[in-house]
Tab-separated table of C-alpha atoms in Angstrom:
chain	number	residue	atom	x	y	z
A	1	MET	CA	-31.320	-15.643	6.427
A	2	LYS	CA	-29.217	-14.179	3.587
A	3	ARG	CA	-26.274	-16.306	4.669
A	4	LEU	CA	-28.429	-19.447	4.721
A	5	LEU	CA	-29.819	-18.649	1.275
A	6	ALA	CA	-26.299	-18.110	-0.070
A	7	ILE	CA	-25.115	-21.416	1.394
A	8	ALA	CA	-28.102	-23.225	-0.093
A	9	ALA	CA	-27.515	-21.649	-3.509
A	10	THR	CA	-23.827	-22.576	-3.411
A	11	ILE	CA	-24.562	-26.189	-2.477
A	12	MET	CA	-27.174	-26.414	-5.223
A	13	LEU	CA	-24.767	-25.065	-7.837
A	14	ILE	CA	-21.859	-27.248	-6.739
A	15	SER	CA	-24.182	-30.248	-6.918
A	16	ALA	CA	-25.231	-29.273	-10.430
A	17	GLY	CA	-21.617	-28.757	-11.414
A	18	THR	CA	-20.685	-32.284	-10.414
A	19	ALA	CA	-23.205	-33.694	-12.879
A	20	PRO	CA	-22.413	-32.006	-16.211
A	21	ALA	CA	-23.856	-34.878	-18.216
A	22	ALA	CA	-27.261	-34.330	-16.647
A	23	ALA	CA	-27.037	-30.625	-17.440
A	24	GLN	CA	-26.307	-31.414	-21.081
A	25	GLU	CA	-29.617	-33.210	-21.300
A	26	ARG	CA	-31.432	-30.023	-20.225
A	27	PRO	CA	-30.996	-27.466	-23.020
A	28	ASP	CA	-33.491	-25.093	-21.360
A	29	THR	CA	-30.788	-23.937	-18.908
A	30	VAL	CA	-30.158	-20.197	-19.427
A	31	VAL	CA	-26.818	-18.598	-18.588
A	32	SER	CA	-26.302	-14.833	-18.648
A	33	LEU	CA	-23.746	-12.169	-17.940
A	34	VAL	CA	-25.363	-9.563	-15.695
A	35	THR	CA	-24.093	-5.999	-15.477
A	36	ILE	CA	-24.979	-3.651	-12.653
A	37	TYR	CA	-24.221	-0.063	-13.589
A	38	PRO	CA	-22.296	2.349	-11.334
A	39	GLY	CA	-23.391	3.091	-7.792
A	40	SER	CA	-22.600	5.993	-5.472
A	41	ASP	CA	-19.731	4.439	-3.474
A	42	ILE	CA	-16.215	4.752	-4.860
A	43	TYR	CA	-15.787	0.979	-5.246
A	44	GLU	CA	-18.973	0.893	-7.359
A	45	LEU	CA	-18.034	3.541	-9.930
A	46	GLU	CA	-17.084	1.117	-12.722
A	47	GLY	CA	-20.166	-1.048	-12.100
A	48	HIS	CA	-20.337	-4.703	-11.193
A	49	SER	CA	-20.612	-8.021	-13.060
A	50	ALA	CA	-22.137	-11.358	-12.133
A	51	LEU	CA	-23.327	-14.572	-13.735
A	52	ARG	CA	-26.954	-15.636	-13.687
A	53	LEU	CA	-27.742	-19.344	-13.987
A	54	ARG	CA	-31.360	-20.394	-14.524
A	55	MET	CA	-31.626	-24.157	-14.414
A	56	PRO	CA	-34.544	-26.567	-14.820
A	57	GLY	CA	-36.607	-27.068	-11.684
A	58	GLY	CA	-36.770	-23.368	-10.843
A	59	ALA	CA	-33.206	-22.827	-9.613
A	60	ASP	CA	-32.257	-19.213	-10.379
A	61	ILE	CA	-28.838	-18.284	-8.996
A	62	ALA	CA	-26.563	-15.238	-9.077
A	63	VAL	CA	-22.821	-15.868	-8.902
A	64	ASN	CA	-20.860	-12.902	-7.604
A	65	PHE	CA	-17.055	-12.624	-7.856
A	66	GLY	CA	-16.780	-9.322	-5.982
A	67	LEU	CA	-17.349	-10.219	-2.337
A	68	PHE	CA	-15.059	-8.849	0.378
A	69	ASP	CA	-15.229	-8.555	4.146
A	70	PHE	CA	-14.460	-5.173	5.738
A	71	ASP	CA	-14.365	-6.884	9.133
A	72	SER	CA	-11.617	-9.346	8.263
A	73	PRO	CA	-8.376	-8.886	10.287
A	74	ASN	CA	-6.163	-6.016	9.080
A	75	PHE	CA	-8.415	-5.419	6.049
A	76	VAL	CA	-7.279	-1.832	5.402
A	77	TYR	CA	-3.572	-2.637	5.685
A	78	ARG	CA	-3.911	-5.716	3.503
A	79	PHE	CA	-5.885	-3.771	0.895
A	80	VAL	CA	-3.344	-0.928	0.732
A	81	SER	CA	-0.413	-3.329	0.627
A	82	GLY	CA	-1.953	-5.264	-2.260
A	83	GLN	CA	-2.988	-8.354	-0.308
A	84	THR	CA	-6.572	-7.956	-1.462
A	85	ASP	CA	-8.441	-11.223	-1.081
A	86	TYR	CA	-11.877	-11.275	-2.700
A	87	MET	CA	-14.348	-14.152	-2.792
A	88	ALA	CA	-16.805	-15.765	-5.163
A	89	GLY	CA	-20.257	-16.501	-3.801
A	90	ALA	CA	-23.705	-17.627	-4.920
A	91	MET	CA	-27.140	-16.511	-3.779
A	92	PRO	CA	-30.743	-16.728	-5.005
A	93	TRP	CA	-31.305	-14.392	-7.932
A	94	GLN	CA	-34.255	-12.324	-6.748
A	95	PRO	CA	-32.719	-10.970	-3.506
A	96	PHE	CA	-29.561	-10.204	-5.477
A	97	LEU	CA	-31.499	-8.184	-8.061
A	98	ASP	CA	-33.713	-6.466	-5.476
A	99	SER	CA	-30.696	-5.111	-3.594
A	100	TYR	CA	-29.579	-3.173	-6.690
A	101	ARG	CA	-33.081	-2.055	-7.585
A	102	ARG	CA	-33.349	-0.457	-4.150
A	103	GLN	CA	-30.147	1.466	-4.905
A	104	GLY	CA	-31.627	2.747	-8.154
A	105	ARG	CA	-28.922	1.112	-10.281
A	106	ARG	CA	-29.505	0.001	-13.838
A	107	VAL	CA	-29.224	-3.769	-14.321
A	108	ILE	CA	-29.054	-5.538	-17.683
A	109	GLU	CA	-28.803	-9.212	-18.526
A	110	GLN	CA	-27.041	-10.522	-21.632
A	111	GLU	CA	-28.179	-14.080	-22.351
A	112	LEU	CA	-25.341	-16.119	-23.801
A	113	ASP	CA	-25.956	-18.076	-26.982
A	114	LEU	CA	-24.331	-21.341	-25.888
A	115	ASP	CA	-25.100	-24.949	-26.728
A	116	SER	CA	-25.978	-27.432	-23.992
A	117	THR	CA	-22.402	-28.720	-23.729
A	118	GLN	CA	-21.026	-25.216	-23.277
A	119	LYS	CA	-23.683	-24.398	-20.684
A	120	ALA	CA	-22.864	-27.530	-18.744
A	121	ARG	CA	-19.182	-26.691	-18.897
A	122	LEU	CA	-19.831	-23.160	-17.611
A	123	ILE	CA	-21.891	-24.499	-14.688
A	124	GLU	CA	-19.151	-26.981	-13.910
A	125	LEU	CA	-16.429	-24.296	-13.971
A	126	THR	CA	-18.520	-21.946	-11.854
A	127	ALA	CA	-19.205	-24.653	-9.293
A	128	GLU	CA	-15.481	-25.405	-9.122
A	129	ASN	CA	-14.779	-21.719	-8.393
A	130	LEU	CA	-17.318	-21.755	-5.557
A	131	ARG	CA	-15.715	-24.621	-3.658
A	132	PRO	CA	-14.304	-23.502	-0.284
A	133	GLU	CA	-10.737	-24.173	-1.362
A	134	ASN	CA	-11.133	-22.105	-4.550
A	135	ARG	CA	-13.581	-19.314	-3.748
A	136	THR	CA	-10.983	-16.853	-2.383
A	137	TYR	CA	-8.673	-15.209	-4.907
A	138	ARG	CA	-6.092	-12.422	-4.955
A	139	TYR	CA	-7.990	-9.470	-6.379
A	140	ASN	CA	-6.323	-7.084	-8.807
A	141	TYR	CA	-8.119	-3.819	-9.567
A	142	VAL	CA	-7.473	-3.934	-13.320
A	143	LEU	CA	-6.336	-7.478	-14.124
A	144	ASP	CA	-8.359	-9.894	-11.999
A	145	ASN	CA	-11.701	-8.705	-10.687
A	146	CYS	CA	-15.478	-9.231	-10.741
A	147	ALA	CA	-15.622	-8.601	-14.522
A	148	THR	CA	-12.541	-10.449	-15.756
A	149	ARG	CA	-13.356	-13.599	-13.749
A	150	PRO	CA	-16.756	-14.396	-15.309
A	151	LEU	CA	-15.429	-13.413	-18.743
A	152	ARG	CA	-12.630	-15.952	-18.400
A	153	LEU	CA	-15.054	-18.670	-17.283
A	154	ILE	CA	-17.283	-17.986	-20.292
A	155	GLU	CA	-14.258	-18.209	-22.579
A	156	LEU	CA	-13.187	-21.530	-21.052
A	157	ALA	CA	-16.724	-22.889	-21.422
A	158	VAL	CA	-16.924	-21.831	-25.069
A	159	GLY	CA	-13.547	-23.411	-25.776
A	160	ASP	CA	-12.477	-20.510	-27.992
A	161	SER	CA	-11.106	-17.001	-27.636
A	162	ILE	CA	-13.719	-14.302	-27.220
A	163	MET	CA	-13.350	-11.378	-29.626
A	164	LEU	CA	-14.752	-8.401	-27.748
A	165	GLY	CA	-16.322	-5.458	-29.521
A	166	PRO	CA	-15.181	-1.838	-29.087
A	167	GLY	CA	-15.669	-0.265	-25.677
A	168	PRO	CA	-16.995	3.241	-24.999
A	169	ASP	CA	-13.532	4.767	-24.645
A	170	GLU	CA	-12.427	3.400	-27.991
A	171	ALA	CA	-15.578	4.571	-29.726
A	172	GLN	CA	-16.156	7.965	-28.090
A	173	SER	CA	-12.806	9.408	-26.987
A	174	SER	CA	-9.870	10.842	-28.889
A	175	LEU	CA	-7.571	10.049	-25.957
A	176	PRO	CA	-5.515	6.841	-26.003
A	177	VAL	CA	-7.277	3.949	-24.281
A	178	THR	CA	-5.425	3.389	-21.010
A	179	PHE	CA	-6.479	2.155	-17.592
A	180	ARG	CA	-6.184	5.689	-16.187
A	181	ASN	CA	-8.227	7.345	-18.923
A	182	SER	CA	-10.928	4.725	-18.549
A	183	MET	CA	-11.026	5.337	-14.793
A	184	ARG	CA	-11.242	9.083	-15.318
A	185	ARG	CA	-14.368	8.702	-17.411
A	186	TYR	CA	-16.110	6.747	-14.660
A	187	HIS	CA	-14.748	8.975	-11.886
A	188	ARG	CA	-15.520	12.355	-13.456
A	189	ASN	CA	-18.062	13.232	-10.741
A	190	TYR	CA	-15.551	12.247	-8.016
A	191	PRO	CA	-12.468	14.434	-8.655
A	192	TRP	CA	-10.954	13.899	-5.198
A	193	PHE	CA	-11.074	10.135	-5.661
A	194	GLN	CA	-9.413	10.450	-9.065
A	195	PHE	CA	-6.851	12.804	-7.536
A	196	GLY	CA	-5.980	10.079	-5.027
A	197	ILE	CA	-5.662	7.485	-7.783
A	198	ASP	CA	-3.428	9.775	-9.849
A	199	LEU	CA	-1.318	10.307	-6.737
A	200	ALA	CA	-0.978	6.658	-5.720
A	201	LEU	CA	-0.830	4.805	-9.035
A	202	GLY	CA	2.176	5.154	-11.291
A	203	SER	CA	2.955	4.903	-14.979
A	204	GLY	CA	1.833	1.256	-15.190
A	205	ILE	CA	-1.764	2.356	-15.780
A	206	ASP	CA	-0.840	4.772	-18.586
A	207	ARG	CA	0.206	2.282	-21.239
A	208	PRO	CA	-2.136	1.589	-24.171
A	209	ILE	CA	-4.360	-1.368	-23.355
A	210	SER	CA	-6.101	-3.993	-25.440
A	211	ARG	CA	-9.851	-4.474	-25.672
A	212	ARG	CA	-9.506	-7.420	-23.336
A	213	GLU	CA	-7.760	-5.276	-20.715
A	214	GLU	CA	-10.341	-2.535	-21.195
A	215	SER	CA	-12.966	-5.001	-19.964
A	216	PHE	CA	-11.719	-4.561	-16.371
A	217	ALA	CA	-14.625	-2.116	-15.961
A	218	PRO	CA	-17.932	-4.052	-15.823
A	219	ALA	CA	-19.909	-1.270	-17.525
A	220	THR	CA	-17.361	-1.307	-20.357
A	221	LEU	CA	-17.531	-5.099	-20.614
A	222	ALA	CA	-21.307	-4.894	-21.170
A	223	VAL	CA	-20.748	-2.626	-24.181
A	224	GLN	CA	-18.045	-4.916	-25.543
A	225	MET	CA	-20.129	-8.065	-25.074
A	226	ALA	CA	-22.985	-6.623	-27.148
A	227	SER	CA	-20.945	-7.257	-30.314
A	228	ALA	CA	-18.590	-9.967	-29.030
A	229	THR	CA	-18.020	-13.130	-31.042
A	230	ALA	CA	-16.626	-16.575	-30.298
A	231	GLY	CA	-15.909	-19.150	-32.952
A	232	GLY	CA	-17.195	-16.770	-35.603
A	233	ARG	CA	-20.686	-16.243	-34.134
A	234	ARG	CA	-22.273	-13.709	-31.823
A	235	LEU	CA	-21.934	-14.599	-28.171
A	236	VAL	CA	-24.946	-12.687	-26.821
A	237	GLY	CA	-28.329	-13.933	-27.952
A	238	ALA	CA	-30.638	-11.471	-26.172
A	239	THR	CA	-30.329	-8.477	-23.851
A	240	ASN	CA	-32.891	-7.813	-21.117
A	241	VAL	CA	-33.215	-4.702	-18.984
A	242	LEU	CA	-34.011	-5.875	-15.456
A	243	ALA	CA	-33.845	-2.534	-13.623
A	244	ASP	CA	-34.723	0.290	-15.984
A	245	PHE	CA	-32.828	3.242	-14.533
A	246	SER	CA	-30.413	5.510	-16.387
A	247	GLU	CA	-26.805	4.329	-16.415
A	248	GLU	CA	-25.701	7.007	-13.923
A	249	ASN	CA	-28.886	7.221	-11.893
A	250	ALA	CA	-27.207	6.148	-8.642
A	251	VAL	CA	-24.000	8.138	-9.122
A	252	LEU	CA	-23.644	11.298	-7.049
A	253	ALA	CA	-24.002	14.663	-8.781
A	254	PRO	CA	-20.808	16.304	-10.099
A	255	THR	CA	-18.641	17.986	-7.484
A	256	PRO	CA	-19.011	21.795	-7.763
A	257	TRP	CA	-15.966	23.363	-9.421
A	258	TYR	CA	-15.126	25.367	-6.295
A	259	LEU	CA	-14.796	22.140	-4.258
A	260	THR	CA	-12.517	20.312	-6.711
A	261	PRO	CA	-8.815	19.630	-6.050
A	262	ALA	CA	-7.821	22.146	-8.757
A	263	ALA	CA	-9.798	24.943	-7.081
A	264	ALA	CA	-8.471	24.044	-3.620
A	265	PHE	CA	-4.847	24.035	-4.718
A	266	ILE	CA	-5.143	27.214	-6.795
A	267	LEU	CA	-6.345	28.836	-3.568
A	268	LEU	CA	-3.300	27.333	-1.831
A	269	LEU	CA	-1.045	28.816	-4.523
A	270	LEU	CA	-2.614	32.251	-4.083
A	271	LEU	CA	-2.110	32.061	-0.314
A	272	GLY	CA	1.511	31.004	-0.763
A	273	ALA	CA	2.054	33.833	-3.258
A	274	ALA	CA	0.525	36.387	-0.888
A	275	LEU	CA	2.866	35.274	1.907
A	276	SER	CA	5.882	35.380	-0.405
A	277	ILE	CA	5.074	38.905	-1.632
A	278	ALA	CA	4.596	40.146	1.934
A	279	ASP	CA	7.867	38.559	3.086
A	280	LEU	CA	9.858	39.920	0.138
A	281	ARG	CA	8.505	43.429	0.695
A	282	ARG	CA	9.336	43.176	4.389
A	283	GLY	CA	12.693	41.590	3.670
A	284	ALA	CA	12.183	39.027	6.411
A	285	TYR	CA	10.683	35.573	6.879
A	286	SER	CA	7.534	36.009	9.003
A	287	THR	CA	6.189	33.702	11.711
A	288	LEU	CA	3.066	33.162	9.614
A	289	SER	CA	5.213	32.026	6.687
A	290	ARG	CA	7.117	29.689	8.962
A	291	LEU	CA	3.845	28.104	10.122
A	292	PHE	CA	2.536	27.877	6.552
A	293	ASP	CA	5.695	26.172	5.301
A	294	THR	CA	5.764	23.817	8.266
A	295	VAL	CA	2.248	22.579	7.549
A	296	PHE	CA	2.654	22.631	3.747
A	297	PHE	CA	5.971	20.783	3.573
A	298	GLY	CA	4.912	18.528	6.436
A	299	VAL	CA	1.850	17.346	4.504
A	300	LEU	CA	3.981	16.834	1.385
A	301	GLY	CA	6.490	14.812	3.399
A	302	LEU	CA	3.855	12.620	5.013
A	303	THR	CA	2.305	12.029	1.584
A	304	GLY	CA	5.776	11.090	0.398
A	305	CYS	CA	5.953	8.521	3.208
A	306	VAL	CA	2.702	7.001	1.944
A	307	LEU	CA	4.142	6.854	-1.594
A	308	THR	CA	7.252	5.211	-0.195
A	309	PHE	CA	5.108	2.461	1.291
A	310	LEU	CA	3.109	2.023	-1.919
A	311	ILE	CA	6.186	1.942	-4.149
A	312	PHE	CA	8.587	-0.134	-2.065
A	313	VAL	CA	6.376	-2.219	0.246
A	314	SER	CA	3.025	-2.706	-1.437
A	315	VAL	CA	2.730	-5.539	-3.960
A	316	HIS	CA	0.238	-3.546	-6.037
A	317	GLU	CA	1.919	-3.662	-9.432
A	318	ALA	CA	0.330	-0.359	-10.509
A	319	THR	CA	1.979	1.709	-7.761
A	320	SER	CA	5.505	1.500	-9.184
A	321	PRO	CA	7.204	3.191	-10.910
A	322	ASN	CA	5.638	6.484	-9.865
A	323	TRP	CA	7.322	9.602	-11.282
A	324	LEU	CA	5.705	11.802	-8.655
A	325	TYR	CA	8.241	10.415	-6.213
A	326	VAL	CA	10.848	12.700	-7.808
A	327	TRP	CA	9.312	15.645	-5.978
A	328	LEU	CA	6.860	14.089	-3.529
A	329	ASN	CA	8.946	12.082	-1.060
A	330	PRO	CA	9.887	12.028	2.646
A	331	LEU	CA	12.653	14.603	2.060
A	332	CYS	CA	9.878	17.193	1.968
A	333	LEU	CA	9.831	16.872	5.763
A	334	ILE	CA	13.213	18.659	5.930
A	335	PRO	CA	11.759	22.200	5.797
A	336	ALA	CA	8.993	21.293	8.259
A	337	ILE	CA	11.621	20.224	10.800
A	338	PHE	CA	14.692	22.381	10.083
A	339	LEU	CA	12.736	25.641	10.013
A	340	TRP	CA	12.613	25.356	13.797
A	341	LEU	CA	16.252	24.402	14.383
A	342	LYS	CA	18.762	27.207	14.935
A	343	LYS	CA	21.583	25.147	13.444
A	344	GLY	CA	19.492	23.855	10.557
A	345	LYS	CA	19.807	26.856	8.239
A	346	CYS	CA	22.668	25.418	6.172
A	347	VAL	CA	20.833	22.152	5.548
A	348	LEU	CA	17.624	23.992	4.784
A	349	ILE	CA	19.139	26.435	2.276
A	350	CYS	CA	20.833	23.553	0.431
A	351	TYR	CA	17.593	21.620	0.335
A	352	GLN	CA	15.545	24.554	-0.957
A	353	ILE	CA	18.030	25.317	-3.756
A	354	ILE	CA	18.102	21.688	-4.900
A	355	ASN	CA	14.343	21.354	-4.476
A	356	PHE	CA	13.656	24.397	-6.656
A	357	ALA	CA	15.954	23.075	-9.391
A	358	VAL	CA	14.343	19.606	-9.303
A	359	LEU	CA	10.845	21.061	-9.476
A	360	LEU	CA	11.788	23.335	-12.364
A	361	ILE	CA	13.164	20.376	-14.339
A	362	PHE	CA	10.128	18.258	-13.458
A	363	VAL	CA	7.695	20.881	-14.769
A	364	ALA	CA	9.756	21.250	-17.958
A	365	VAL	CA	9.745	17.526	-18.738
A	366	TRP	CA	6.190	16.863	-17.455
A	367	PRO	CA	4.637	16.600	-20.977
A	368	PHE	CA	7.218	13.996	-21.963
A	369	LEU	CA	6.893	11.669	-18.962
A	370	PRO	CA	5.231	8.254	-19.460
A	371	GLN	CA	2.847	9.018	-16.594
A	372	SER	CA	-0.267	11.158	-16.909
A	373	ALA	CA	-0.494	13.693	-14.102
A	374	ASN	CA	-3.560	15.211	-12.514
A	375	PRO	CA	-3.936	18.912	-13.434
A	376	ALA	CA	-4.340	19.726	-9.728
A	377	PHE	CA	-0.689	18.738	-9.176
A	378	LEU	CA	0.568	21.851	-10.988
A	379	PRO	CA	-0.559	24.494	-8.443
A	380	VAL	CA	0.932	22.349	-5.665
A	381	ILE	CA	4.276	22.194	-7.477
A	382	LEU	CA	4.194	25.931	-8.216
A	383	THR	CA	3.461	26.645	-4.564
A	384	GLU	CA	6.419	24.519	-3.521
A	385	MET	CA	8.690	26.232	-6.054
A	386	LEU	CA	7.530	29.651	-4.889
A	387	ARG	CA	8.095	28.906	-1.211
A	388	SER	CA	11.523	27.405	-1.898
A	389	ALA	CA	12.561	30.411	-4.003
A	390	THR	CA	11.239	32.834	-1.377
A	391	TYR	CA	13.258	31.197	1.404
A	392	VAL	CA	16.439	31.207	-0.700
A	393	ARG	CA	15.982	34.857	-1.653
A	394	LEU	CA	15.269	35.983	1.921
A	395	THR	CA	18.236	34.021	3.273
A	396	ALA	CA	20.540	35.536	0.658
A	397	THR	CA	19.242	39.027	1.446
A	398	ALA	CA	19.767	38.509	5.173
A	399	SER	CA	23.290	37.220	4.568
A	400	ARG	CA	24.256	40.308	2.524
A	401	ARG	CA	22.737	42.540	5.182
A	402	ASN	CA	24.798	40.851	7.916
A	403	LYS	CA	28.022	41.272	5.925
A	404	ARG	CA	27.465	44.975	5.757
């Protein structure tokens, strides 16, 4: 039934879009930018945007530019590799709104102060985007998404550049406005998700961004649109609250501090330190330490393989360059493998010496890099430095003992 309703709404809108002159004769058409505030799933944390078109005769349609199909062939691979195809779709307004009300998400509507010609043009452009040959587009997380698409259509309909007002990051934060800092504000209750983003996305999301680029987040766009102008006059005529929940009503509660990445990796550092102290006191590399290093460096190496794919294979522009690759790369697999090879000691000692030196330099220059790092990275790096130094020291001690 939902599919049939969506098809009917699309046909109705495309039909209206092919008759712009008729739409111009009906000034009672109302067009709005609708903002749905953040939900609980990770892909909902910045909110969602849509257009609402209320036309004479009772037609009330929601146009959504954020549709995707989890069941499409190779969806996960295509998403990770940057081949993210999203779709535009239309459906009757009330079922669209009800679905978000059931989730407890705040929904606001900003009615656009457009003349009849501009409204007709917006309907025409929207209908063109909904045609089968145009409805699928290559999604970009920060540059081309469910918020930037309707904003661009509104701008084309107005026939003038939209001057957006200040966003929440610009008004409330002393930090520079970047894609990463904006994400961190929306992801603050989801530290593991932000940890993954800080791991996978490189320095491209740390540059200062314009107000227009800041609008990639739908909830931010709503704030900016409240004072936006076009052609010297305010773009939003009225704002209506359609689902009166708090802005973060549907977002999960903050992750307890003891379950955050920082807490987990500080615990890892303490475990690594305990093993190093025990080994140094004993003067020998224990079996438990060998197992710890195998798992630890193995995980680092496999993560480095993922970064290799993201940097060199994926077409996501935000994944490269990534300065983490200096220390988090497939070479980390060397200890995990050579620890178990009798003839691998020479390779392993060389690797650990070089690795310690690289990590030491990386920590020293960290504040000066053009890429903002997650604080949870530091205990991981310190653990790696400690385990490398411990192996070098124990090997040197054993070598002196053998010479005697």
